[in-house]
Every structure is written in C-alpha cells, then in structure tokens.
Amino acid sequence: METAIANPSAELISTGRPQLDRNLRLKDVLKTLPKDVFIKSRFKAWFGFLSNVVLVSLGWWGIAIAPWTLLPLLWLFTGTGFFGLFVIAHDCGHRSFANKKWVNNLVGHIALTPCIYPFHPWRIQHNIHHKNTNHIDRDNTWNPFYVEQYEALNKFEKTVYRSLHGKFWWLGSIVHWFQLHFQWWTIKPGKEREQFKFSALFVMAEMAIGFPLLIATTGWWGWFSLWCMPWLVFHFWLSTVTLLHHTLPDLRFEPDGKWHEVTAQLVGSTDCKYPWWFEWICHDINVHVPHHLTTAIPWYNLRKAHASIEENWGEYITRNRFSFRLLWQITDVCHLYDEEKGYRTFSES
C-alpha cells in the first residue's frame, strides 16, 4: 500500500495524513480542477460503450466455440467486459455520459442488461453513497457495523456479515444487488419510485424471458457458461473495486458531528492501480478520488483531473496497488467499527 504523506511533521489525523481545515468546502477543492475535465466528448463516450459491447460479444463467441480448457480465461474476459459496461452505466447514472437525460437512461438500461442490474434503483442507491461517503450511519456501501450492531444480529445474520466482511467479500455486491434494488415499495411515492419500479420490473422480465430462451437454445451448460460464470466474475470485480475504494485499516468512518464532507471525499476515497488491461476495459474506474469530489467528470477525463488533484492536494491522497495480499489484509482486519479505535477484528468484539 502506498500512502502519500507530504509533510510528516504536520498535525496528523488517524489516517496519517495532514489534518484538513474543517472550514474547507468541496467547492474550494473543485475550483482547483481544470475546467475542461467537465467537458463531455460524444465520441469518447460512445466509443467506450461500443468497445465493451464488442468485447462482450467476442467473449460470448469465444465461450461458444473454445475448448473447455480456455473457458476460465474467457469467463474472466467476458465478465470483465460486463464490468466495463457497468462503468458506462455508472456514468449514465451520474448524467456524465450524455447531456440528454433520456440518452443516459436508455444507455444505462442497455449497458446493464447482461448484468441484470436495475438501472434506476442502482442510480438512486448509489447517489446515497456519494452524498454520505464514509458516514458510518448513512453510507450504504461497505460501511462496517458497530460492535453493538453486530452483537444484536441473529446467528444467520452474523454468519452472512462475517462471510461478506471476510474471505467471501466477492459475494458482497450480489447481496447488495438483491437487498436494495428490487423493493420499489420501500421508496417514497413519486417519480423516483416509478423509475425504481420500472427498472426492477424490466430486469425481472429480462430474466423471465431471457433465461428460458438461453436454456432452450444452449441448455443448462450454455446458461452457466455464457451468462452465469461471467456474471460471477462481474460481481467479483464490482465487490472488489468497491471494497478497495473506501476500505483500509486506517481510513475513517465518522458519525454525525464528526463527519466532514471534504475529508470523506478526498481522504476517504482511494486510488488503486490495476493491470493495464483491466483499467482499459473498465474505463479508469479505479481513478476514484476525482470521481468522489464530483460525479460530473466523465470517465475519460478522470486521469487529467487526478493529475491536478495530485498537484494541489496530493498529500491527502491514498494510493494502493491491487493485489490479493491487500485484499487478504483488509478482510483480516476491517470487520467491525469502534468510534474511537476505528476498525476491530471479530476476535476483538
């Protein structure tokens, strides 16, 4: 793990970085970014989307004709293509793919079709994460439980929690998908509920029609090989990338009264280096700090924005490099949360 500490003698917070002025506002940080990072490129946006469509199509073609010895590699390739489509839908959800809202909605639904992920429910829930990043009580993405919360769970709930915050972290996004993205009746009546319901029913219809057709034409093995295994690879990446964006032993979650927006977005988000092929297929989603400062930056401008942040705010940034060793360390330690001590392991509860 690489952590930037420009001035070791400065007043330090628990993360080992200089203390941010709590009077600092998000717009003060955004003023330091080049204005052209907010400019959308129709060509780059559509090229990114269509390139993933081509990659997934090539992956499916390869799975259909390749010998079984090549299937694991093709599952990895195709599932990573799924995740690339998810990243395009991610820009659509933040309205940074196109200027017209209906284009964002249409492309978002199409891009998430192989992932069977409801677009509007994801968009609505994901915006909660951005508004409350690393808020211990309000964030909805990998926020840990207090010890007291964990102890109040029943045996089954404890087993699920221990698994998802341990070595089965890669199933976390599947549980999140199932728990939060189909229950439209939990949303306050109005436009958002109708959008939520439409997307949820769209995905249900997709599964009800698409799965039987796939099984009828390719058999159960075709369903498993062409869709299920790539889908599991997609969720491995979704769980892993999301986990590494905001989870390290020294990154803080804070409650009301202590939570500070700029600290949460600038210090509480991390950038992580992945293999070049992953970063290319998945459109630099790992360049995460600029995205958390403002969701208005399209994926193809993230690196330029990041260079500016490095220049002006580099002492506050956390940088990692993807590895299974890092994942093992996180899932060995980042289990429960204590407001004063930070993360605690299950054995310390």
Phi, psi and omega in degrees: 000134180249128180235131182275119174230101187284327184226091185299340182274353180291162177298126187255147169260182188296339180281352181084012178247157179303148180291129174281142174296123183288351173275352179292133180252157182301323182294336177292322178288318183295331178297339181276353181276146174298138184294334184285352177289346180267355184280128180276144174244115180300319181296310182296320180297310182288327176297318178299315180297310183292328178297322177290324175300316180295315182298316179295319178298318177296321178298315178297318178299316179298317179299322183292330187246346189281153172294158187299336182294336181266354186299317179304318179295320180289326174298317178298315181298312184290318178296325175293324173297320173306313183295324175299320175297322177299321180294322175298315177297328177300315175296321178299319180296329178267005179063027179255005175278310183222163179283329182272130183298321183293329177292315176302317181294317182294309181296322178300316179294318181295315182297327182272000182301311179296333182276355188042050181247123180292124188293304184295317176302318177298314181302314182294314181292322182293326178293332173297318178300316181293323181289333187232035184307126178060024168274120189300330184258346187240333178297148182239020181230103176062020175287132183283161175273148166294158178304318182296322177297315181297315182296335180280351180286156173280176187299317180296315180297322177296319179298316178297314181298315180297323180292313185287336176260013175237223188282357175255027179307329186291351174264357186301318182289336176291316177296317179299315178302313184288321185288321195248352194243010180231349185267075184294337181291348178276352181267141179303135180306140180146196185298317182296322178296318180296319177295315178304311182297316180302310183294320179297315179292326177300315180291320177299318178294321177302314179291318183296328180265313187291317182296312177300322178296318180295318180292321181295328184265333184235355182081175180297326179294322177298316178299315181295316187278319183280330183239309190298311182294315173301324179296321177292322175297316176305314181288331173300313180293317181298315179295314186292311182297317180296318178300312184287345178292329189221011186234115171210154181305331184255008175269133188268142161254140184230151175268180174307143180094327178251335183294134181230122190303312184294319177300317181298317186279324184271317183267327185279351175257148182236152170258138184228131179274128178242170173304147187304321184294325178291315181297325179289312181296326188254020164055045172058030178298338181286344175277086201258334184299311179300325179296326180278338173288324175201131180278001182280353181275120176295157186303324186283355175252004184295320183293321177295318177297320180296322178299321178293319179295320176303317183292320187261333187225020188301333181291346182260352190273141172259132180236132178235170171233127182302132173198154176290334175298317177298316178298319179296320179296315180297313183283352172276337192240318191274077186252297183238171187229138175240130186301327182268317187268345184085216184293145174228150177277165178299326182291342180267356184282000000 
